[in-house]
PDB file of C-alpha atoms in Angstrom:
ATOM      1  CA  ASP B   1       0.000   0.000   0.000  1.00 55.00           C
ATOM      2  CA  THR B   2       1.782   3.110  -1.230  1.00 61.00           C
ATOM      3  CA  GLU B   3      -1.068   5.561  -0.934  1.00 92.00           C
ATOM      4  CA  VAL B   4      -1.797   8.729   0.924  1.00 96.00           C
ATOM      5  CA  THR B   5      -5.543   9.227   1.159  1.00 97.00           C
ATOM      6  CA  GLN B   6      -7.097  12.643   1.629  1.00 97.00           C
ATOM      7  CA  THR B   7     -10.713  13.487   2.403  1.00 97.00           C
ATOM      8  CA  PRO B   8     -12.767  15.288   1.365  1.00 97.00           C
ATOM      9  CA  LYS B   9     -11.687  15.809  -2.242  1.00 95.00           C
ATOM     10  CA  HIS B  10     -13.689  19.033  -2.415  1.00 97.00           C
ATOM     11  CA  LEU B  11     -14.863  21.352   0.367  1.00 96.00           C
ATOM     12  CA  VAL B  12     -16.831  24.573   0.168  1.00 96.00           C
ATOM     13  CA  MET B  13     -17.148  26.553   3.373  1.00 94.00           C
ATOM     14  CA  GLY B  14     -18.200  29.957   4.585  1.00 91.00           C
ATOM     15  CA  MET B  15     -15.930  32.239   6.538  1.00 90.00           C
ATOM     16  CA  THR B  16     -17.645  31.406   9.827  1.00 90.00           C
ATOM     17  CA  ASN B  17     -17.600  27.626   9.394  1.00 90.00           C
ATOM     18  CA  LYS B  18     -15.378  25.084  11.132  1.00 95.00           C
ATOM     19  CA  LYS B  19     -14.271  22.147   9.038  1.00 96.00           C
ATOM     20  CA  SER B  20     -11.436  19.621   8.921  1.00 97.00           C
ATOM     21  CA  LEU B  21      -9.303  18.037   6.240  1.00 98.00           C
ATOM     22  CA  LYS B  22      -8.119  14.493   6.858  1.00 98.00           C
ATOM     23  CA  CYS B  23      -5.111  12.543   5.643  1.00 98.00           C
ATOM     24  CA  GLU B  24      -4.169   8.897   6.173  1.00 98.00           C
ATOM     25  CA  GLN B  25      -1.168   6.754   5.254  1.00 97.00           C
ATOM     26  CA  HIS B  26      -0.368   3.137   6.113  1.00 91.00           C
ATOM     27  CA  MET B  27       3.194   2.962   4.840  1.00 93.00           C
ATOM     28  CA  GLY B  28       4.722   3.296   8.302  1.00 92.00           C
ATOM     29  CA  HIS B  29       6.092   6.713   7.392  1.00 92.00           C
ATOM     30  CA  ARG B  30       7.241   8.780  10.339  1.00 92.00           C
ATOM     31  CA  ALA B  31       6.932  12.237   8.828  1.00 92.00           C
ATOM     32  CA  MET B  32       3.777  13.888   7.514  1.00 94.00           C
ATOM     33  CA  TYR B  33       3.320  17.253   5.859  1.00 95.00           C
ATOM     34  CA  TRP B  34       0.694  19.779   4.872  1.00 97.00           C
ATOM     35  CA  TYR B  35       1.337  21.841   1.753  1.00 96.00           C
ATOM     36  CA  LYS B  36      -0.853  24.555   0.231  1.00 97.00           C
ATOM     37  CA  GLN B  37      -0.945  25.075  -3.524  1.00 96.00           C
ATOM     38  CA  LYS B  38      -2.565  27.945  -5.395  1.00 95.00           C
ATOM     39  CA  ALA B  39      -3.230  27.788  -9.130  1.00 91.00           C
ATOM     40  CA  LYS B  40      -0.070  27.819 -11.263  1.00 87.00           C
ATOM     41  CA  LYS B  41       2.124  28.033  -8.159  1.00 91.00           C
ATOM     42  CA  PRO B  42       4.349  25.429  -6.512  1.00 92.00           C
ATOM     43  CA  PRO B  43       3.309  23.644  -3.319  1.00 94.00           C
ATOM     44  CA  GLU B  44       4.177  25.736  -0.247  1.00 94.00           C
ATOM     45  CA  LEU B  45       5.041  24.037   3.011  1.00 93.00           C
ATOM     46  CA  MET B  46       2.700  24.723   5.944  1.00 96.00           C
ATOM     47  CA  PHE B  47       3.417  22.145   8.656  1.00 95.00           C
ATOM     48  CA  VAL B  48       5.668  19.158   9.311  1.00 93.00           C
ATOM     49  CA  TYR B  49       5.030  16.399  11.846  1.00 94.00           C
ATOM     50  CA  SER B  50       7.936  14.184  12.856  1.00 91.00           C
ATOM     51  CA  TYR B  51       7.142  11.112  14.931  1.00 93.00           C
ATOM     52  CA  GLU B  52       3.687  12.586  15.612  1.00 94.00           C
ATOM     53  CA  LYS B  53       5.074  15.835  16.980  1.00 95.00           C
ATOM     54  CA  LEU B  54       4.809  19.194  15.239  1.00 95.00           C
ATOM     55  CA  SER B  55       8.331  20.077  14.141  1.00 91.00           C
ATOM     56  CA  ILE B  56       7.753  22.881  11.665  1.00 89.00           C
ATOM     57  CA  ASN B  57       5.109  25.593  11.421  1.00 91.00           C
ATOM     58  CA  GLU B  58       5.922  27.891   8.514  1.00 89.00           C
ATOM     59  CA  SER B  59       4.311  30.931  10.186  1.00 91.00           C
ATOM     60  CA  VAL B  60       0.865  29.706   9.229  1.00 95.00           C
ATOM     61  CA  PRO B  61      -2.086  31.775  10.551  1.00 96.00           C
ATOM     62  CA  SER B  62      -3.793  30.277  13.599  1.00 95.00           C
ATOM     63  CA  ARG B  63      -7.015  29.791  11.657  1.00 96.00           C
ATOM     64  CA  PHE B  64      -5.245  26.639  10.393  1.00 97.00           C
ATOM     65  CA  SER B  65      -4.703  24.125  13.179  1.00 97.00           C
ATOM     66  CA  PRO B  66      -2.917  20.835  12.484  1.00 98.00           C
ATOM     67  CA  GLU B  67      -3.319  17.666  14.513  1.00 97.00           C
ATOM     68  CA  CYS B  68      -1.611  14.282  14.367  1.00 97.00           C
ATOM     69  CA  PRO B  69      -3.712  11.819  16.414  1.00 95.00           C
ATOM     70  CA  ASN B  70      -1.417   8.878  15.575  1.00 94.00           C
ATOM     71  CA  SER B  71       1.350   7.900  13.191  1.00 91.00           C
ATOM     72  CA  SER B  72      -1.079   7.192  10.349  1.00 95.00           C
ATOM     73  CA  LEU B  73      -3.385  10.169  10.580  1.00 97.00           C
ATOM     74  CA  LEU B  74      -3.001  13.886  10.016  1.00 98.00           C
ATOM     75  CA  ASN B  75      -5.777  16.449  10.273  1.00 98.00           C
ATOM     76  CA  LEU B  76      -5.991  20.117   9.374  1.00 98.00           C
ATOM     77  CA  HIS B  77      -8.683  21.978  11.284  1.00 98.00           C
ATOM     78  CA  LEU B  78     -10.052  25.075   9.584  1.00 97.00           C
ATOM     79  CA  HIS B  79     -11.806  27.951  11.297  1.00 95.00           C
ATOM     80  CA  ALA B  80     -12.713  31.502  10.254  1.00 94.00           C
ATOM     81  CA  LEU B  81     -10.952  31.190   6.920  1.00 95.00           C
ATOM     82  CA  GLN B  82     -10.712  33.929   4.331  1.00 95.00           C
ATOM     83  CA  PRO B  83     -11.499  33.684   0.607  1.00 96.00           C
ATOM     84  CA  GLU B  84      -7.772  33.964  -0.144  1.00 96.00           C
ATOM     85  CA  ASP B  85      -7.294  30.649   1.690  1.00 97.00           C
ATOM     86  CA  SER B  86      -9.027  28.906  -1.200  1.00 97.00           C
ATOM     87  CA  ALA B  87      -6.458  26.484  -2.629  1.00 97.00           C
ATOM     88  CA  LEU B  88      -5.509  22.848  -3.084  1.00 97.00           C
ATOM     89  CA  TYR B  89      -4.316  21.444   0.246  1.00 98.00           C
ATOM     90  CA  LEU B  90      -1.883  18.589  -0.168  1.00 97.00           C
ATOM     91  CA  CYS B  91      -0.900  16.059   2.443  1.00 97.00           C
ATOM     92  CA  ALA B  92       2.362  14.155   2.036  1.00 95.00           C
ATOM     93  CA  SER B  93       4.425  11.632   3.951  1.00 94.00           C
ATOM     94  CA  SER B  94       8.023  10.441   3.920  1.00 91.00           C
ATOM     95  CA  GLN B  95       9.830   7.463   5.458  1.00 88.00           C
ATOM     96  CA  GLN B  96      11.823   9.547   7.891  1.00 80.00           C
ATOM     97  CA  PRO B  97      11.725  13.126   9.066  1.00 77.00           C
ATOM     98  CA  GLY B  98      14.154  15.428   7.375  1.00 69.00           C
ATOM     99  CA  THR B  99      15.021  15.267   3.733  1.00 58.00           C
ATOM    100  CA  SER B 100      18.188  13.218   4.104  1.00 53.00           C
ATOM    101  CA  GLY B 101      16.505  10.256   5.710  1.00 49.00           C
ATOM    102  CA  GLY B 102      15.763   7.469   3.261  1.00 51.00           C
ATOM    103  CA  THR B 103      15.440   8.912  -0.210  1.00 59.00           C
ATOM    104  CA  GLY B 104      13.665  12.033   0.997  1.00 75.00           C
ATOM    105  CA  GLU B 105      10.923  11.157  -1.468  1.00 87.00           C
ATOM    106  CA  LEU B 106       7.532  12.586  -0.637  1.00 92.00           C
ATOM    107  CA  PHE B 107       4.350  10.629  -1.239  1.00 94.00           C
ATOM    108  CA  PHE B 108       1.483  13.012  -1.899  1.00 96.00           C
ATOM    109  CA  GLY B 109      -2.242  12.533  -1.645  1.00 96.00           C
ATOM    110  CA  GLU B 110      -4.581  13.751  -4.347  1.00 95.00           C
ATOM    111  CA  GLY B 111      -5.338  16.879  -2.379  1.00 96.00           C
ATOM    112  CA  SER B 112      -8.424  18.566  -0.964  1.00 97.00           C
ATOM    113  CA  ARG B 113      -9.736  21.430  -3.081  1.00 97.00           C
ATOM    114  CA  LEU B 114     -10.954  24.091  -0.646  1.00 97.00           C
ATOM    115  CA  THR B 115     -13.200  26.995  -1.624  1.00 97.00           C
ATOM    116  CA  VAL B 116     -13.956  29.673   0.968  1.00 96.00           C
ATOM    117  CA  LEU B 117     -16.969  31.849   0.191  1.00 94.00           C
TER     118      LEU B 117
ATOM    119  CA  SER G   1      17.799  30.994   1.601  1.00 75.00           C
ATOM    120  CA  GLN G   2      17.791  28.431  -1.166  1.00 75.00           C
ATOM    121  CA  LYS G   3      15.763  29.249  -4.278  1.00 83.00           C
ATOM    122  CA  ILE G   4      14.750  26.828  -6.990  1.00 89.00           C
ATOM    123  CA  GLU G   5      14.161  28.367 -10.410  1.00 89.00           C
ATOM    124  CA  GLN G   6      12.461  26.724 -13.334  1.00 92.00           C
ATOM    125  CA  ASN G   7      12.635  29.514 -15.838  1.00 80.00           C
ATOM    126  CA  SER G   8      10.401  28.050 -18.512  1.00 83.00           C
ATOM    127  CA  GLU G   9       6.767  28.164 -17.487  1.00 88.00           C
ATOM    128  CA  ALA G  10       5.689  26.257 -20.572  1.00 94.00           C
ATOM    129  CA  LEU G  11       7.316  23.995 -23.125  1.00 95.00           C
ATOM    130  CA  ASN G  12       5.576  22.781 -26.280  1.00 96.00           C
ATOM    131  CA  ILE G  13       7.092  19.967 -28.326  1.00 96.00           C
ATOM    132  CA  GLN G  14       6.050  17.433 -30.916  1.00 97.00           C
ATOM    133  CA  GLU G  15       5.524  13.783 -30.190  1.00 97.00           C
ATOM    134  CA  GLY G  16       8.673  11.732 -30.553  1.00 97.00           C
ATOM    135  CA  LYS G  17      11.039  14.594 -29.738  1.00 97.00           C
ATOM    136  CA  THR G  18      13.110  14.924 -26.579  1.00 97.00           C
ATOM    137  CA  ALA G  19      11.832  17.371 -23.987  1.00 97.00           C
ATOM    138  CA  THR G  20      14.486  19.102 -21.861  1.00 97.00           C
ATOM    139  CA  LEU G  21      13.463  20.958 -18.712  1.00 97.00           C
ATOM    140  CA  THR G  22      15.820  23.091 -16.632  1.00 96.00           C
ATOM    141  CA  CYS G  23      16.080  23.606 -12.896  1.00 95.00           C
ATOM    142  CA  ASN G  24      18.558  26.038 -11.338  1.00 94.00           C
ATOM    143  CA  TYR G  25      19.341  26.580  -7.690  1.00 90.00           C
ATOM    144  CA  THR G  26      20.755  29.832  -6.447  1.00 87.00           C
ATOM    145  CA  ASN G  27      22.474  29.243  -3.140  1.00 80.00           C
ATOM    146  CA  TYR G  28      24.314  26.315  -1.565  1.00 79.00           C
ATOM    147  CA  SER G  29      24.722  23.031  -3.404  1.00 80.00           C
ATOM    148  CA  PRO G  30      21.960  20.710  -2.214  1.00 84.00           C
ATOM    149  CA  ALA G  31      22.595  17.097  -1.323  1.00 84.00           C
ATOM    150  CA  TYR G  32      20.131  16.103  -4.013  1.00 89.00           C
ATOM    151  CA  LEU G  33      17.473  17.296  -6.399  1.00 92.00           C
ATOM    152  CA  GLN G  34      14.153  15.613  -7.013  1.00 94.00           C
ATOM    153  CA  TRP G  35      11.735  15.752  -9.922  1.00 96.00           C
ATOM    154  CA  TYR G  36       7.979  15.323  -9.647  1.00 97.00           C
ATOM    155  CA  ARG G  37       5.146  15.167 -12.149  1.00 97.00           C
ATOM    156  CA  GLN G  38       1.850  16.888 -11.396  1.00 96.00           C
ATOM    157  CA  ASP G  39      -1.333  16.510 -13.416  1.00 95.00           C
ATOM    158  CA  PRO G  40      -4.057  19.198 -13.142  1.00 91.00           C
ATOM    159  CA  GLY G  41      -5.938  19.053  -9.834  1.00 88.00           C
ATOM    160  CA  ARG G  42      -3.858  16.157  -8.515  1.00 91.00           C
ATOM    161  CA  GLY G  43      -0.979  15.725  -6.116  1.00 94.00           C
ATOM    162  CA  PRO G  44       2.639  15.591  -7.354  1.00 95.00           C
ATOM    163  CA  VAL G  45       4.108  12.167  -8.076  1.00 95.00           C
ATOM    164  CA  PHE G  46       7.797  11.458  -7.460  1.00 94.00           C
ATOM    165  CA  LEU G  47       9.809  10.573 -10.563  1.00 96.00           C
ATOM    166  CA  LEU G  48      13.547  10.689  -9.896  1.00 94.00           C
ATOM    167  CA  LEU G  49      16.128  11.758  -7.351  1.00 93.00           C
ATOM    168  CA  ILE G  50      19.731  12.601  -8.198  1.00 93.00           C
ATOM    169  CA  ARG G  51      22.408  13.143  -5.568  1.00 90.00           C
ATOM    170  CA  GLU G  52      25.143  15.754  -5.815  1.00 88.00           C
ATOM    171  CA  ASN G  53      27.809  13.096  -6.427  1.00 89.00           C
ATOM    172  CA  GLU G  54      25.860  11.620  -9.340  1.00 91.00           C
ATOM    173  CA  LYS G  55      26.223  13.095 -12.787  1.00 88.00           C
ATOM    174  CA  GLU G  56      23.287  11.329 -14.368  1.00 95.00           C
ATOM    175  CA  LYS G  57      20.335   9.106 -13.476  1.00 95.00           C
ATOM    176  CA  ARG G  58      18.013   7.234 -15.817  1.00 96.00           C
ATOM    177  CA  LYS G  59      14.624   5.595 -15.517  1.00 94.00           C
ATOM    178  CA  GLU G  60      13.002   4.269 -18.662  1.00 96.00           C
ATOM    179  CA  ARG G  61      12.579   7.305 -20.976  1.00 97.00           C
ATOM    180  CA  LEU G  62      13.599   9.765 -18.257  1.00 97.00           C
ATOM    181  CA  LYS G  63      17.080  11.115 -17.642  1.00 97.00           C
ATOM    182  CA  VAL G  64      18.234  13.615 -15.048  1.00 97.00           C
ATOM    183  CA  THR G  65      21.609  15.327 -14.803  1.00 96.00           C
ATOM    184  CA  PHE G  66      23.146  17.343 -11.969  1.00 94.00           C
ATOM    185  CA  ASP G  67      25.865  19.918 -12.654  1.00 91.00           C
ATOM    186  CA  THR G  68      27.141  21.497  -9.439  1.00 89.00           C
ATOM    187  CA  THR G  69      29.335  23.915 -11.401  1.00 90.00           C
ATOM    188  CA  LEU G  70      26.383  25.349 -13.297  1.00 91.00           C
ATOM    189  CA  LYS G  71      24.091  24.881 -10.256  1.00 91.00           C
ATOM    190  CA  GLN G  72      21.671  23.166 -12.561  1.00 93.00           C
ATOM    191  CA  SER G  73      19.704  19.991 -13.151  1.00 94.00           C
ATOM    192  CA  LEU G  74      18.346  19.010 -16.538  1.00 96.00           C
ATOM    193  CA  PHE G  75      15.377  16.674 -16.906  1.00 97.00           C
ATOM    194  CA  HIS G  76      14.975  14.903 -20.243  1.00 98.00           C
ATOM    195  CA  ILE G  77      12.054  12.893 -21.594  1.00 98.00           C
ATOM    196  CA  THR G  78      13.037  11.009 -24.740  1.00 97.00           C
ATOM    197  CA  ALA G  79      10.552   9.864 -27.380  1.00 97.00           C
ATOM    198  CA  SER G  80       7.940  12.098 -25.783  1.00 97.00           C
ATOM    199  CA  GLN G  81       4.262  11.154 -25.961  1.00 97.00           C
ATOM    200  CA  PRO G  82       1.067  13.189 -25.489  1.00 97.00           C
ATOM    201  CA  ALA G  83       0.596  11.292 -22.204  1.00 97.00           C
ATOM    202  CA  ASP G  84       3.756  13.000 -20.934  1.00 98.00           C
ATOM    203  CA  SER G  85       1.904  16.328 -20.954  1.00 98.00           C
ATOM    204  CA  ALA G  86       1.894  17.591 -17.352  1.00 97.00           C
ATOM    205  CA  THR G  87       3.632  20.034 -15.035  1.00 97.00           C
ATOM    206  CA  TYR G  88       7.082  18.941 -13.890  1.00 97.00           C
ATOM    207  CA  LEU G  89       8.370  20.242 -10.575  1.00 97.00           C
ATOM    208  CA  CYS G  90      11.953  20.370  -9.400  1.00 96.00           C
ATOM    209  CA  ALA G  91      12.483  20.167  -5.636  1.00 94.00           C
ATOM    210  CA  THR G  92      15.267  20.178  -3.103  1.00 90.00           C
ATOM    211  CA  GLU G  93      15.770  20.428   0.620  1.00 85.00           C
ATOM    212  CA  ASN G  94      15.491  23.679   2.516  1.00 82.00           C
ATOM    213  CA  GLN G  95      18.606  24.946   4.276  1.00 79.00           C
ATOM    214  CA  ALA G  96      17.704  23.215   7.544  1.00 78.00           C
ATOM    215  CA  GLY G  97      17.242  19.921   5.721  1.00 77.00           C
ATOM    216  CA  THR G  98      13.805  19.563   7.243  1.00 77.00           C
ATOM    217  CA  ALA G  99      11.496  19.794   4.247  1.00 80.00           C
ATOM    218  CA  LEU G 100      11.307  20.007   0.479  1.00 86.00           C
ATOM    219  CA  ILE G 101      10.926  23.275  -1.388  1.00 89.00           C
ATOM    220  CA  PHE G 102       9.641  23.338  -4.944  1.00 93.00           C
ATOM    221  CA  GLY G 103      10.256  25.307  -8.084  1.00 93.00           C
ATOM    222  CA  LYS G 104       7.318  26.861  -9.924  1.00 93.00           C
ATOM    223  CA  GLY G 105       7.247  24.016 -12.407  1.00 95.00           C
ATOM    224  CA  THR G 106       7.336  23.744 -16.171  1.00 96.00           C
ATOM    225  CA  THR G 107       4.162  22.753 -17.992  1.00 96.00           C
ATOM    226  CA  LEU G 108       5.007  20.424 -20.850  1.00 97.00           C
ATOM    227  CA  SER G 109       2.614  19.977 -23.756  1.00 97.00           C
ATOM    228  CA  VAL G 110       3.342  17.210 -26.250  1.00 97.00           C
ATOM    229  CA  SER G 111       1.331  17.400 -29.445  1.00 96.00           C
ATOM    230  CA  SER G 112       0.701  14.479 -31.766  1.00 92.00           C
TER     231      SER G 112
END
């Protein structure tokens, strides 16, 4: 099983809503990531979890709240978002934390397309 | 901080030709460079990794080179097919070695 599964695939929410994006991997990977991607732009790193602990927060606004309940699951809780937060949110995992561990290869999910009205 | 530059936003070629995509880095020499393919509305898919002590890496019709003097990696697709049409992203580690950073990507269109 070499998949990273993200749900939902599409999410439309208002600025006062609270929603969550979910990500799951069963490859035994010990690092998980959230990236944000706007149209025609590269993925931008948001958060990194290493061994289920938050290791990197790239100065992401507090309206995005990550959570790693166990080594296979990663959530991104959304609250009071702005229309400019509309984007494709990508979850990824890698064998080991840090880019020198293993091959450093990232396995991405298909993404959750978020639209904030 | 490290910057990854893929100067060509778009590349159009005919089927059967070799596509060559360029990735330049601006700061320190990274331990490796990676290449990913991304189709519209989907997550990137890993293709190849080349380490700084490797000159060239091949996988089927794909070839990647790494020139630390030019601070550049070239990504070649030989005998290109319309199915190769996608955006190709170059990536490397950030300075702390804690995560990958990506170039803007080059969108390749192969016409039949």
